[in-house]
Amino acid sequence: MTEPSTTGPATTGTAGPDKVASAEQIGLSAREAAALPPRDAASWAKKVDRLQVDPRDGVRGTNVAGRRLTGPVQGFGKMWQKTYRMDAGPGVQPQQAIATWREHFPEFWPKGNRFAGALTGINPGDVALLDLAVGGGVKLSTGVFVLYADSESFTLMTPQGHMFAGWITFSAEREGDTTMVQAQVLMRANDPLYEIAMTLGGHRKEDKFWAATLTALGLRLGIADPKVDTRSTCVDSKRQWRHSSNVWHNSMVRSVLQTLAAPVTGLGHLLRGSKRGMKSQPNG
Amino acid sequence: MDARAITMDVRRVGEKTAVVDIRGEVTAACEPVLMSAYEAAGGSATNRLVLNFAGLEYMNSGGIGMLVTLLVRANRQHQQLAAFGLSEHYREIFELTRLDEAITIYDSEESALNGAVR
């Protein structure tokens, strides 16, 4: 224990791989360094209040536009840290693994799920639209926001209404003579309905999803028999009841309603179209 | 691969408040350092922890995740977390990730302490 009212001991350690030399390392003065943008500036998305999306082919594209981003602080359920790790072997460099993952991200998703992102791959500030298979012929329409991306990691953050509030970080790093690739989810179920769904098999389904994704990535990287290790830790067992009203945005409920309403909505569009067509016909 | 240093020096201000001066790079890899600093700050004896980010040189998304872990730990002990010294860039990251809704951001150490020591 430290003595109160005294300067505590300095706690020093080392952290993280360096990608770019610091201002001090390249001999800049404090004033020159202050004028430079931070080294991580290009890796972070610019601040957004609400998401804006462009329509994308192959997905419904609902439940994303106008939504706010949600982190673990805004979620409802217990907080989980789930880590999926795969040994990519000595021949794969971390930057190579991440470049492949960022460029071909949707291709590694399990069948039945659609990720409609930018054609240029994963870049900070992008919004991707998702259609996720949830069973019973229902597709959960939601999205993700690319919060951060550099050569060794990238992070997706979820919007209001997504199954969970939080982020998923995909990273690769050298450990000894091998490269470890991982996906790590820091999340809380977004509302009470999702919390129940996660408890009743949702977590298991998510574990399978990311294990399948990592396996597909491993095969693309040339690993003969990719093995994925899954580890889940409950970081906070308390539920945040003040966020139970998040259920209003629940994309699952809205997706079901949108699926049920689709024939009526389609008919409405059709009728409005034919009415306009009749109006525009010249009088004979 | 190069490893960069992070230092977190702990100062006690009054009986219930501690300031952690963070210098260097905040990534997921510095979690043990932050947690040691948290312990050095007095653990449950402190009711408010103020993080000084004036010396922050670099932060990735793993670093933000680590701050959420610290937040959970502080909440468990009914402690408040506050921050100051954030540049415009890092303040925007706090706002983007909505971490600012749980960690109160102040413009200066004085205002952070005025908020802390009542």
PDB file of N, CA, C and O in Angstrom, chain B residues 3 37 84 107:
ATOM      1  N   ALA B   3       9.568  -1.955 -28.415  1.00  0.00           N
ATOM      2  CA  ALA B   3       8.567  -1.787 -27.357  1.00  0.00           C
ATOM      3  C   ALA B   3       8.721  -0.392 -26.777  1.00  0.00           C
ATOM      4  O   ALA B   3       9.816   0.064 -26.496  1.00  0.00           O
ATOM      5  N   ALA B  37      -1.035   1.072 -11.276  1.00  0.00           N
ATOM      6  CA  ALA B  37      -1.208   2.476 -10.879  1.00  0.00           C
ATOM      7  C   ALA B  37      -2.504   2.638 -10.094  1.00  0.00           C
ATOM      8  O   ALA B  37      -2.560   3.393  -9.117  1.00  0.00           O
ATOM      9  N   PHE B  84      -8.263  14.902 -17.501  1.00  0.00           N
ATOM     10  CA  PHE B  84      -7.917  16.229 -18.031  1.00  0.00           C
ATOM     11  C   PHE B  84      -6.642  16.075 -18.863  1.00  0.00           C
ATOM     12  O   PHE B  84      -6.038  15.000 -18.900  1.00  0.00           O
ATOM     13  N   ASP B 107     -10.988  20.630 -18.447  1.00  0.00           N
ATOM     14  CA  ASP B 107      -9.993  21.338 -19.251  1.00  0.00           C
ATOM     15  C   ASP B 107      -8.634  21.410 -18.564  1.00  0.00           C
ATOM     16  O   ASP B 107      -7.609  21.547 -19.214  1.00  0.00           O
TER      17      ASP B 107
END
